[in-house]
Coordinates of N, CA and C in Angstrom, one line a residue:
M1 N 88.2 19.9 -191.6 CA 86.8 19.7 -192.0 C 86.4 19.8 -190.1
F2 N 85.3 20.5 -190.2 CA 84.7 20.8 -188.6 C 83.4 20.0 -188.6
K3 N 83.0 19.4 -187.5 CA 82.0 18.8 -187.7 C 81.2 19.0 -186.4
T4 N 79.7 19.1 -186.4 CA 78.6 19.7 -185.7 C 78.4 18.7 -184.7
L5 N 77.6 19.4 -183.2 CA 77.3 18.6 -182.6 C 75.9 18.8 -181.9
S6 N 74.9 17.9 -181.9 CA 73.7 18.0 -181.4 C 73.8 18.6 -180.2
L7 N 72.9 19.5 -179.9 CA 72.5 20.0 -178.2 C 72.7 19.1 -177.0
S8 N 71.9 17.8 -177.7 CA 72.1 16.9 -176.5 C 73.7 15.8 -176.2
A9 N 74.4 15.9 -177.3 CA 75.6 15.5 -176.9 C 76.2 16.8 -176.3
C10 N 76.4 17.9 -176.9 CA 77.2 18.9 -176.0 C 76.6 19.1 -174.5
L11 N 75.2 18.5 -174.0 CA 75.0 18.5 -172.8 C 75.8 17.4 -171.8
S12 N 75.6 16.6 -172.7 CA 76.3 15.1 -172.4 C 77.7 15.5 -172.0
V13 N 78.7 15.9 -173.1 CA 79.8 16.5 -172.5 C 80.1 17.4 -171.3
L14 N 79.3 18.3 -171.6 CA 79.1 19.5 -170.5 C 79.0 18.7 -168.9
M15 N 77.6 17.6 -168.8 CA 77.8 17.0 -167.6 C 78.7 16.2 -167.1
V16 N 79.3 15.3 -168.0 CA 80.4 14.5 -167.7 C 81.5 15.5 -167.3
G17 N 81.9 16.7 -168.0 CA 82.9 17.5 -167.5 C 83.0 17.9 -166.0
T18 N 81.3 18.2 -166.0 CA 80.9 19.0 -164.4 C 81.1 17.6 -163.3
A19 N 81.1 16.4 -163.6 CA 80.8 15.5 -162.7 C 82.4 15.1 -162.4
M20 N 83.2 14.8 -163.6 CA 84.6 14.7 -163.4 C 85.2 16.0 -162.5
A21 N 84.9 17.1 -162.7 CA 85.5 18.1 -161.9 C 85.3 18.2 -160.5
Q22 N 83.7 17.6 -160.0 CA 83.5 17.5 -158.5 C 84.1 16.3 -157.8
M23 N 84.9 17.0 -156.8 CA 86.1 16.2 -155.9 C 84.8 15.2 -155.5
S24 N 85.3 13.8 -155.0 CA 84.8 12.5 -154.0 C 85.0 12.9 -153.0
P25 N 83.9 12.5 -152.4 CA 83.8 12.6 -150.7 C 85.3 11.6 -150.3
V26 N 85.7 10.7 -150.7 CA 86.7 10.3 -150.2 C 88.0 11.4 -150.5
A27 N 88.1 11.5 -151.9 CA 89.4 12.3 -152.1 C 89.3 13.8 -151.3
A28 N 87.6 14.3 -151.0 CA 87.7 15.6 -150.1 C 88.3 15.6 -148.3
N29 N 87.8 14.2 -148.2 CA 88.3 14.0 -146.6 C 90.0 13.8 -146.8
A30 N 90.8 13.2 -147.4 CA 92.0 13.1 -147.5 C 92.7 14.7 -147.5
Q31 N 92.3 15.7 -148.1 CA 92.6 16.7 -148.8 C 92.5 18.0 -147.2
L32 N 91.6 17.4 -146.2 CA 91.3 18.1 -145.3 C 92.1 18.3 -144.2
N33 N 92.7 19.3 -143.7 CA 93.9 19.3 -142.8 C 92.9 18.7 -141.2
N34 N 94.0 18.8 -140.1 CA 93.3 18.4 -139.3 C 92.6 19.5 -138.3
Q35 N 93.1 20.8 -138.6 CA 92.5 22.1 -138.2 C 90.9 22.1 -139.0
A36 N 90.6 21.7 -139.8 CA 89.7 21.8 -140.7 C 88.6 20.9 -140.2
K37 N 89.3 19.6 -139.9 CA 88.5 18.8 -139.3 C 87.6 19.3 -138.0
Q38 N 88.8 19.5 -137.0 CA 88.4 20.2 -136.0 C 87.6 21.4 -135.6
K39 N 87.3 22.3 -136.9 CA 85.9 23.1 -136.9 C 84.9 22.5 -137.2
V40 N 85.0 21.1 -138.1 CA 83.4 20.5 -138.4 C 83.4 20.1 -136.8
S41 N 84.2 19.0 -136.0 CA 83.7 18.6 -134.9 C 83.2 19.8 -133.8
K42 N 83.8 20.7 -133.8 CA 83.3 22.1 -133.1 C 82.1 22.4 -133.2
G43 N 81.9 22.5 -134.5 CA 80.4 22.8 -134.8 C 79.4 22.1 -134.6
G44 N 79.8 20.4 -134.4 CA 79.0 19.7 -134.0 C 78.2 19.0 -135.4
I45 N 78.8 19.7 -136.3 CA 78.6 19.1 -137.8 C 78.9 17.2 -138.2
N46 N 78.5 16.5 -138.6 CA 78.7 15.2 -139.1 C 79.5 15.2 -140.3
L47 N 80.8 14.9 -140.1 CA 82.0 15.0 -141.2 C 81.6 14.3 -142.7
S48 N 81.1 12.9 -142.4 CA 80.5 11.9 -143.2 C 79.5 12.5 -144.3
A49 N 78.4 13.3 -143.4 CA 77.4 13.7 -144.1 C 77.7 15.0 -145.0
L50 N 78.7 15.5 -144.2 CA 78.9 17.2 -144.3 C 79.4 16.8 -146.0
L51 N 80.4 16.1 -146.2 CA 81.5 15.6 -147.6 C 80.3 14.7 -148.5
N52 N 79.2 14.3 -148.1 CA 78.8 13.4 -148.7 C 77.4 14.3 -149.6
N53 N 77.1 15.4 -148.7 CA 75.8 16.4 -149.1 C 76.1 16.7 -150.5
S54 N 75.5 16.7 -151.4 CA 75.7 17.8 -152.5 C 75.3 19.1 -152.2
S55 N 75.1 19.6 -150.8 CA 74.8 20.8 -150.8 C 74.7 21.2 -149.4
N56 N 75.4 22.2 -148.7 CA 75.9 22.4 -147.6 C 75.3 23.8 -147.4
D57 N 74.3 24.1 -146.4 CA 74.5 25.6 -145.9 C 75.4 25.7 -144.5
L58 N 76.2 26.6 -144.7 CA 77.2 26.5 -143.3 C 76.8 28.2 -143.2
I59 N 76.8 28.4 -141.3 CA 77.2 29.5 -140.9 C 78.7 29.7 -141.0
V60 N 79.7 30.7 -141.5 CA 81.1 30.6 -141.2 C 81.6 32.0 -140.4
E61 N 82.0 31.3 -139.6 CA 82.9 32.7 -138.3 C 84.3 32.7 -139.2
Y62 N 85.0 34.1 -139.0 CA 86.0 34.5 -139.5 C 86.9 34.9 -138.3
H63 N 88.0 34.6 -138.6 CA 89.4 35.3 -137.9 C 89.4 36.5 -138.0
V64 N 88.9 37.5 -137.3 CA 89.0 39.2 -137.6 C 88.8 39.6 -136.4
D65 N 89.9 40.8 -136.3 CA 90.5 41.3 -135.2 C 89.9 42.7 -135.2
T66 N 88.4 42.6 -134.1 CA 87.8 43.8 -134.1 C 88.1 44.9 -132.8
N67 N 88.7 44.4 -131.8 CA 89.1 45.1 -130.7 C 89.4 46.3 -130.5
H68 N 89.8 46.8 -132.1 CA 90.5 48.2 -131.8 C 89.0 49.3 -131.7
L69 N 88.0 48.7 -132.8 CA 87.1 49.3 -133.3 C 85.7 49.2 -132.5
E70 N 85.9 48.5 -131.4 CA 84.4 48.3 -130.4 C 83.4 49.3 -129.9
N71 N 84.6 51.1 -130.4 CA 83.4 52.1 -129.8 C 83.4 53.0 -130.9
N72 N 83.5 52.2 -132.3 CA 83.2 52.8 -133.4 C 82.3 52.2 -134.6
R73 N 81.4 52.1 -134.4 CA 80.6 51.2 -135.3 C 80.6 51.2 -136.6
T74 N 80.8 52.5 -137.4 CA 80.9 52.4 -138.6 C 82.0 51.9 -139.3
Q75 N 83.0 52.3 -138.7 CA 84.6 51.4 -138.9 C 84.5 50.1 -139.0
L76 N 83.5 49.8 -137.5 CA 83.8 48.5 -137.2 C 83.0 47.6 -138.5
R77 N 81.9 48.2 -138.8 CA 81.3 47.4 -140.1 C 82.0 47.4 -141.2
E78 N 82.7 48.6 -141.7 CA 83.6 48.6 -142.9 C 84.7 48.1 -143.0
H79 N 85.1 47.4 -141.8 CA 86.4 46.8 -141.5 C 86.0 45.5 -141.4
L80 N 84.7 44.8 -141.2 CA 84.4 43.6 -141.3 C 84.2 42.9 -142.7
A81 N 83.4 44.1 -143.4 CA 83.0 44.1 -144.5 C 84.4 43.4 -145.6
Q82 N 85.2 44.7 -145.2 CA 86.2 44.5 -146.3 C 87.4 42.9 -146.1
K83 N 87.4 43.0 -144.6 CA 88.4 41.3 -144.7 C 87.3 40.4 -145.0
K84 N 86.0 40.2 -144.7 CA 85.4 38.9 -145.2 C 85.0 39.2 -146.9
Q85 N 84.9 40.0 -147.6 CA 85.1 40.0 -148.9 C 86.2 39.4 -149.5
S86 N 87.5 39.8 -148.7 CA 88.5 39.4 -149.3 C 89.0 38.2 -149.0
I87 N 88.6 37.4 -147.7 CA 88.4 35.8 -147.8 C 87.6 35.2 -148.7
Q88 N 86.2 35.9 -148.9 CA 85.4 35.3 -149.9 C 85.6 35.1 -150.8
S89 N 86.8 35.8 -151.5 CA 86.9 35.9 -152.8 C 87.5 34.9 -153.2
R90 N 88.3 34.1 -152.3 CA 89.2 33.2 -153.0 C 88.3 31.8 -153.2
F91 N 87.1 31.8 -152.2 CA 86.4 30.8 -152.5 C 85.3 31.1 -153.7
I92 N 84.7 32.1 -153.5 CA 83.9 32.4 -154.9 C 84.6 32.5 -156.4
R93 N 86.0 32.3 -156.3 CA 86.6 32.2 -157.5 C 86.6 30.6 -158.1
L94 N 86.5 29.9 -156.9 CA 86.5 28.2 -157.1 C 84.9 27.6 -157.7
G95 N 83.6 28.7 -157.4 CA 82.5 28.7 -157.7 C 82.2 27.3 -156.7
G96 N 80.6 27.4 -157.2 CA 80.0 26.5 -156.3 C 79.5 27.0 -155.0
I97 N 79.5 28.2 -154.7 CA 79.3 28.5 -153.2 C 78.4 30.2 -153.2
Q98 N 77.7 30.2 -152.4 CA 76.4 31.5 -152.6 C 76.3 31.8 -151.5
L99 N 76.5 32.8 -151.2 CA 76.2 34.0 -150.0 C 74.6 34.2 -149.7
L100 N 74.3 33.6 -149.1 CA 72.8 33.5 -148.6 C 72.5 35.0 -147.6
R101 N 73.2 34.9 -146.6 CA 73.4 36.2 -145.9 C 74.3 36.8 -145.2
D102 N 74.6 38.2 -145.0 CA 75.6 38.5 -144.4 C 75.6 39.4 -143.1
Y103 N 75.9 39.3 -141.8 CA 75.8 39.6 -141.1 C 76.7 40.8 -140.9
N104 N 76.6 41.7 -140.8 CA 77.3 43.2 -141.5 C 78.4 43.9 -139.8
A105 N 77.4 43.4 -138.5 CA 78.4 43.6 -137.5 C 78.9 42.6 -136.9
L106 N 79.0 41.6 -138.0 CA 79.6 40.3 -137.1 C 80.5 39.7 -137.9
P107 N 81.7 38.9 -137.3 CA 82.4 38.2 -138.1 C 82.0 37.1 -138.7
Y108 N 80.8 36.9 -139.1 CA 80.1 35.8 -139.6 C 79.6 35.5 -140.8
S109 N 79.2 34.7 -141.9 CA 78.0 35.2 -142.7 C 77.8 33.4 -143.0
F110 N 76.7 33.7 -144.0 CA 76.1 32.4 -144.2 C 76.0 32.0 -145.8
H111 N 76.1 31.0 -146.1 CA 76.8 29.8 -147.3 C 76.3 29.0 -147.7
R112 N 75.5 28.9 -148.9 CA 75.3 27.6 -149.3 C 76.8 27.3 -150.4
V113 N 77.3 26.0 -149.6 CA 78.2 25.4 -150.6 C 77.7 24.2 -151.2
Q114 N 78.1 23.9 -152.6 CA 77.5 22.8 -153.4 C 78.9 22.6 -154.2
K115 N 80.0 22.8 -154.0 CA 81.2 22.2 -154.8 C 82.4 21.6 -153.8
R116 N 82.5 20.2 -153.7 CA 83.4 19.5 -152.7 C 85.0 20.3 -152.4
D117 N 85.6 20.6 -153.6 CA 86.6 21.2 -153.5 C 86.8 23.1 -152.9
T118 N 85.9 23.4 -153.3 CA 85.3 24.9 -152.5 C 84.8 24.5 -151.1
L119 N 84.4 23.5 -150.6 CA 84.2 23.0 -149.5 C 85.5 22.8 -148.5
V120 N 86.1 22.4 -149.3 CA 87.6 21.9 -148.6 C 88.6 23.0 -148.6
S121 N 88.2 23.8 -149.5 CA 89.3 24.9 -149.4 C 88.6 25.9 -148.3
L122 N 87.6 26.1 -147.9 CA 87.1 26.9 -147.1 C 87.4 26.3 -145.8
L123 N 87.2 25.4 -145.5 CA 87.4 24.5 -144.1 C 88.8 24.6 -143.9
N124 N 89.4 24.0 -144.9 CA 91.3 24.4 -144.9 C 91.7 25.9 -144.4
D125 N 91.3 26.9 -145.0 CA 91.5 28.1 -145.1 C 91.8 28.6 -143.2
S126 N 93.0 29.0 -143.0 CA 93.3 29.6 -141.7 C 92.5 30.7 -141.3
N127 N 91.8 31.6 -141.9 CA 91.3 32.8 -142.0 C 89.6 32.3 -141.6
V128 N 89.6 31.1 -141.9 CA 88.0 30.8 -141.0 C 88.3 30.2 -139.9
K129 N 87.4 30.6 -138.8 CA 87.5 30.1 -137.4 C 86.9 28.9 -137.3
A130 N 85.5 28.8 -137.5 CA 84.5 27.8 -137.5 C 83.7 27.8 -138.5
V131 N 83.0 26.7 -138.2 CA 81.6 26.6 -139.4 C 80.7 26.4 -138.1
Y132 N 79.6 26.5 -138.3 CA 78.5 25.8 -138.1 C 76.9 25.3 -138.8
P133 N 76.2 24.6 -138.1 CA 75.1 23.8 -139.0 C 74.0 25.5 -139.0
N134 N 73.3 25.3 -139.9 CA 72.2 26.5 -139.9 C 70.8 25.7 -139.3
N135 N 71.0 25.3 -137.7 CA 70.1 24.6 -137.0 C 68.8 25.6 -136.9
V136 N 67.3 25.3 -136.7 CA 66.4 25.9 -136.1 C 66.5 25.7 -134.7
S137 N 66.4 27.0 -133.7 CA 66.4 26.8 -132.4 C 65.5 27.5 -131.7
Y138 N 64.6 26.6 -130.5 CA 63.8 26.9 -130.3 C 63.4 27.3 -128.8
T139 N 62.9 27.9 -128.2 CA 62.9 28.6 -126.7 C 62.6 27.7 -125.8
T140 N 63.3 27.2 -124.6 CA 63.2 26.8 -123.4 C 64.0 27.2 -122.4
A141 N 63.3 26.7 -121.5 CA 64.2 27.0 -119.9 C 64.8 25.9 -119.6
S142 N 65.2 24.9 -120.3 CA 66.2 23.7 -119.9 C 67.6 24.2 -119.6
Q143 N 68.2 25.1 -120.5 CA 69.4 25.4 -120.5 C 69.6 26.9 -119.8
S144 N 68.6 27.8 -120.5 CA 68.5 28.9 -119.0 C 68.9 28.6 -117.5
L145 N 68.0 27.8 -117.3 CA 67.8 28.0 -115.6 C 69.3 27.2 -115.1
P146 N 69.9 26.1 -115.6 CA 71.0 25.7 -115.2 C 72.4 26.6 -115.2
L147 N 72.3 27.7 -116.1 CA 73.1 28.6 -116.2 C 73.0 29.5 -115.3
I148 N 72.1 30.1 -114.6 CA 71.8 31.0 -113.9 C 72.0 30.5 -112.2
G149 N 72.2 28.8 -112.1 CA 72.2 28.4 -110.9 C 71.0 28.0 -109.9
Q150 N 69.7 27.8 -111.2 CA 69.0 27.8 -110.2 C 68.5 26.2 -110.0
V151 N 68.9 25.2 -110.8 CA 68.7 24.0 -110.1 C 69.4 23.6 -109.1
P152 N 70.7 24.1 -108.9 CA 70.8 23.4 -107.4 C 70.1 24.5 -106.4
A153 N 69.8 25.6 -106.3 CA 69.3 26.4 -105.4 C 68.4 25.8 -105.2
A154 N 67.3 25.3 -106.2 CA 65.9 24.9 -106.1 C 66.0 23.3 -105.0
A155 N 67.2 22.4 -105.6 CA 67.6 21.3 -104.9 C 67.6 21.5 -103.3
Q156 N 68.2 23.0 -102.8 CA 68.5 23.0 -101.3 C 67.4 24.0 -100.7
G157 N 66.1 23.8 -101.5 CA 65.1 24.4 -101.4 C 64.6 26.0 -101.3
Y158 N 65.3 26.8 -102.2 CA 65.1 28.0 -102.4 C 64.5 28.0 -103.8
T159 N 63.0 27.9 -103.7 CA 62.2 28.2 -104.6 C 61.3 28.9 -104.7
G160 N 61.4 30.4 -103.5 CA 60.9 31.2 -103.8 C 59.2 30.7 -102.8
E161 N 59.3 29.9 -102.3 CA 58.2 29.2 -101.3 C 57.9 30.9 -100.3
G162 N 56.5 31.2 -100.1 CA 56.3 32.2 -99.1 C 56.6 33.4 -99.8
T163 N 57.0 34.1 -101.0 CA 57.2 35.2 -101.5 C 56.1 35.3 -102.5
T164 N 56.2 36.6 -102.7 CA 55.4 37.3 -104.0 C 56.1 37.9 -104.8
I165 N 56.3 38.2 -106.3 CA 56.8 38.7 -107.0 C 56.1 39.7 -107.8
A166 N 56.5 41.1 -107.5 CA 55.7 42.0 -108.0 C 56.1 42.3 -109.3
I167 N 55.6 42.5 -110.3 CA 56.0 42.8 -111.5 C 55.3 43.6 -112.4
L168 N 56.2 44.9 -112.8 CA 55.5 45.8 -113.8 C 55.5 45.8 -115.2
D169 N 54.4 45.3 -115.8 CA 54.8 45.2 -117.3 C 53.6 45.6 -118.0
T170 N 53.1 44.4 -119.2 CA 51.9 45.0 -120.0 C 50.7 44.4 -119.9
G171 N 50.9 43.2 -118.7 CA 49.6 42.6 -118.0 C 50.1 41.1 -117.9
I172 N 49.0 40.3 -117.6 CA 49.2 38.6 -117.9 C 48.2 38.0 -118.2
N173 N 48.6 37.0 -118.8 CA 47.0 36.2 -118.9 C 47.7 35.2 -118.2
Y174 N 46.8 35.0 -117.4 CA 46.7 34.1 -116.0 C 46.4 32.9 -116.4
R175 N 45.6 32.7 -117.6 CA 44.7 31.4 -117.9 C 46.0 30.4 -118.3
H176 N 47.5 30.8 -118.8 CA 48.4 30.0 -119.4 C 48.6 29.0 -118.1
S177 N 48.7 27.7 -119.0 CA 49.1 26.6 -118.1 C 50.2 26.6 -117.0
D178 N 51.5 27.7 -117.2 CA 52.5 27.6 -116.7 C 51.9 28.6 -115.3
F179 N 51.1 29.2 -115.1 CA 50.6 29.9 -113.8 C 49.7 29.0 -113.3
G180 N 49.3 27.5 -113.3 CA 48.7 26.8 -112.8 C 47.2 26.9 -113.1
N181 N 46.8 27.4 -114.4 CA 45.5 27.0 -115.1 C 44.3 27.7 -114.1
C182 N 44.9 29.0 -113.9 CA 43.9 30.0 -113.3 C 42.6 30.2 -114.1
T183 N 41.5 30.5 -113.4 CA 40.4 31.1 -114.2 C 39.9 32.2 -113.6
A184 N 40.8 32.4 -112.4 CA 40.9 33.8 -112.0 C 41.9 33.9 -111.3
P185 N 42.4 35.5 -111.0 CA 43.4 35.8 -110.1 C 43.1 34.9 -108.9
G186 N 44.2 34.3 -108.1 CA 44.0 33.4 -107.2 C 42.9 32.2 -107.0
V187 N 42.9 31.8 -108.3 CA 41.8 30.8 -108.3 C 42.0 29.5 -109.4
P188 N 41.9 28.2 -109.2 CA 41.8 28.0 -107.7 C 43.1 28.2 -106.9
S189 N 43.0 28.3 -105.5 CA 44.1 29.0 -104.2 C 45.0 27.6 -104.2
S190 N 44.9 26.3 -104.9 CA 45.3 25.2 -104.4 C 46.5 25.3 -105.6
T191 N 46.3 25.7 -107.0 CA 47.5 25.6 -107.8 C 47.8 26.9 -108.5
C192 N 46.7 28.2 -108.3 CA 46.9 29.3 -109.3 C 47.9 29.8 -108.6
K193 N 49.2 30.8 -109.3 CA 50.6 31.4 -109.0 C 50.0 32.8 -109.1
V194 N 49.4 33.3 -109.9 CA 48.9 34.7 -109.7 C 48.2 35.6 -108.9
L195 N 48.2 35.6 -107.9 CA 47.3 36.6 -106.6 C 46.0 37.6 -107.2
E196 N 47.0 38.5 -108.0 CA 46.2 39.7 -108.5 C 46.8 40.3 -109.5
T197 N 45.9 41.0 -110.1 CA 46.5 42.0 -111.0 C 45.5 42.8 -111.4
V198 N 46.6 44.1 -111.5 CA 46.0 45.5 -111.2 C 46.2 46.3 -112.3
E199 N 45.2 47.1 -112.7 CA 45.2 48.1 -114.0 C 45.8 49.4 -113.4
V200 N 47.1 49.7 -113.7 CA 47.4 51.2 -113.3 C 47.0 52.3 -114.4
A201 N 47.7 51.4 -115.7 CA 47.5 52.3 -116.9 C 46.0 52.5 -117.2
R202 N 45.6 53.1 -118.2 CA 44.1 53.4 -118.8 C 43.6 51.9 -118.9
E203 N 42.6 51.7 -118.8 CA 42.0 50.1 -118.9 C 41.9 50.0 -120.3
D204 N 42.7 48.7 -120.7 CA 42.5 48.4 -122.4 C 41.7 47.3 -122.7
Y205 N 41.3 46.7 -121.3 CA 40.3 45.7 -121.4 C 41.0 44.2 -122.0
Q206 N 42.0 43.9 -121.9 CA 42.9 42.5 -122.1 C 43.9 42.3 -121.0
L207 N 43.9 41.0 -120.8 CA 44.9 40.5 -120.0 C 46.3 40.9 -120.5
D208 N 46.8 41.2 -121.4 CA 48.2 41.3 -121.8 C 48.1 41.6 -123.0
V209 N 48.4 42.9 -123.3 CA 48.1 43.8 -125.0 C 48.9 43.2 -125.7
N210 N 50.2 42.7 -125.6 CA 51.3 42.1 -126.3 C 52.0 41.0 -126.1
G211 N 51.5 40.3 -124.7 CA 52.2 39.1 -124.7 C 53.8 39.4 -123.6
H212 N 53.9 40.6 -123.5 CA 55.5 40.6 -122.8 C 55.4 40.4 -121.5
G213 N 54.5 40.8 -120.8 CA 54.0 40.7 -119.5 C 54.1 39.3 -119.0
T214 N 53.3 38.5 -119.8 CA 53.1 36.9 -119.9 C 54.1 36.3 -119.7
N215 N 55.0 36.7 -121.0 CA 56.5 36.4 -120.7 C 57.2 36.3 -119.6
V216 N 57.3 37.7 -119.2 CA 58.2 38.1 -118.3 C 57.9 37.0 -116.6
A217 N 56.4 37.1 -116.6 CA 56.2 36.5 -115.5 C 56.2 35.0 -115.5
A218 N 56.0 34.6 -116.6 CA 56.5 33.0 -117.0 C 57.9 32.6 -116.6
I219 N 58.8 33.5 -117.1 CA 60.0 33.1 -116.8 C 60.3 33.6 -115.1
A220 N 59.4 34.5 -114.4 CA 60.0 34.4 -113.3 C 59.3 33.5 -112.3
S221 N 58.3 32.6 -112.9 CA 57.6 31.3 -112.5 C 58.6 30.0 -112.5
K222 N 59.6 30.0 -113.7 CA 60.3 29.1 -113.9 C 61.3 29.1 -112.9
V223 N 62.0 30.4 -112.6 CA 63.1 30.4 -111.8 C 62.5 30.2 -110.3
A224 N 61.4 30.6 -110.0 CA 61.0 30.6 -108.7 C 59.5 30.0 -108.1
P225 N 59.4 28.6 -109.0 CA 58.3 28.0 -109.1 C 57.5 28.0 -107.8
G226 N 58.0 28.2 -106.5 CA 56.9 28.2 -105.3 C 56.3 29.8 -104.9
A227 N 57.0 30.8 -105.5 CA 56.6 32.3 -105.5 C 55.2 32.3 -106.1
K228 N 54.7 33.1 -105.6 CA 53.2 33.9 -106.2 C 53.5 35.2 -106.9
I229 N 52.7 35.7 -107.8 CA 52.9 37.0 -108.8 C 51.8 37.6 -108.8
V230 N 52.1 38.9 -108.6 CA 51.1 39.9 -108.6 C 51.7 40.8 -109.9
M231 N 50.7 40.9 -110.8 CA 50.8 41.9 -111.8 C 50.5 43.5 -111.6
L232 N 51.1 44.4 -112.0 CA 50.5 45.6 -112.3 C 51.0 45.9 -113.3
D233 N 50.0 46.2 -114.3 CA 49.4 46.6 -115.8 C 49.9 48.3 -115.9
V234 N 51.1 48.5 -116.2 CA 51.5 50.0 -116.5 C 51.1 50.8 -118.1
F235 N 51.0 49.4 -118.5 CA 50.8 49.8 -120.2 C 49.8 50.1 -121.1
T236 N 49.9 50.7 -121.7 CA 48.5 50.6 -122.6 C 49.1 50.7 -124.0
G237 N 48.8 49.3 -124.6 CA 49.6 49.2 -125.9 C 50.8 49.0 -125.2
S238 N 51.9 49.7 -126.4 CA 53.3 49.4 -125.8 C 53.7 50.7 -125.5
T239 N 53.1 51.5 -124.5 CA 52.9 53.2 -123.9 C 53.2 52.8 -122.3
S240 N 53.7 53.8 -121.4 CA 53.3 53.6 -120.2 C 52.9 54.6 -120.0
R241 N 52.6 55.0 -118.7 CA 51.5 56.0 -118.5 C 52.6 57.3 -118.4
D242 N 54.3 57.3 -118.3 CA 54.9 58.3 -117.9 C 55.2 59.1 -118.9
G243 N 54.6 58.5 -120.4 CA 54.9 59.4 -121.5 C 55.5 58.9 -122.5
G244 N 55.6 57.4 -122.8 CA 55.5 56.8 -123.9 C 57.0 56.0 -123.6
R245 N 57.6 55.9 -122.5 CA 59.1 55.3 -122.4 C 58.7 53.8 -122.7
H246 N 59.8 52.9 -122.9 CA 59.3 51.6 -123.8 C 60.3 50.8 -122.7
T247 N 60.8 51.3 -121.4 CA 61.3 50.6 -120.5 C 60.5 49.7 -119.9
I248 N 61.0 48.7 -119.5 CA 59.9 47.5 -118.9 C 60.8 47.2 -117.4
M249 N 59.7 47.8 -116.4 CA 60.4 47.3 -115.1 C 59.6 46.1 -114.3
I250 N 60.9 45.5 -113.6 CA 60.8 44.1 -113.1 C 60.7 44.5 -111.5

């Protein structure tokens, strides 16, 4: 004799089954191998938080040899797609993983993982080289200046003092605080770093038509804080006087 179950009872059974299927954080940690934990650590991810989260967004890097295809972009993309699909298929079968974005020219993909046994399988897989958090990055000169040796050079007095940097670009918004709060080129003389601006291209009646020249000049100002700047505006919009080349010259 068959008995019928109410919808609420069926849902309760389903929820219990799902909860039982979800691996605990402690059990997940016990199943991670040393290589998996190293991947998490090198990616700057807190392992405890990773395992306790009900959902994790991760950028996954794969072990894929592409050296022999560097000069053929079409074959490179095809090769990467095949390899990544082969690796990802194992995790997809386990469920609880969603592909948010694929990078078709790189051995990376962006996933949302919502099941701990799938997370463990992904991290333990030898074909997964590394995992990274999906962090928001902001532009800054605090890292780029040390990378090019600007900090020790400035400490020794090499700041560009007594020199002038000529930049050929889209113009410059000299009112920006990075240039010494100029009210006009060279004003005030005590703080303004922009000595002169020259319109070489057709007059567009704008300080900087799209911001590129201002950005380039600000970089130069950070690298050589003691130098002065002369901007030659050689662009009208994004088109130069020589017929529309988009190459920016410094």
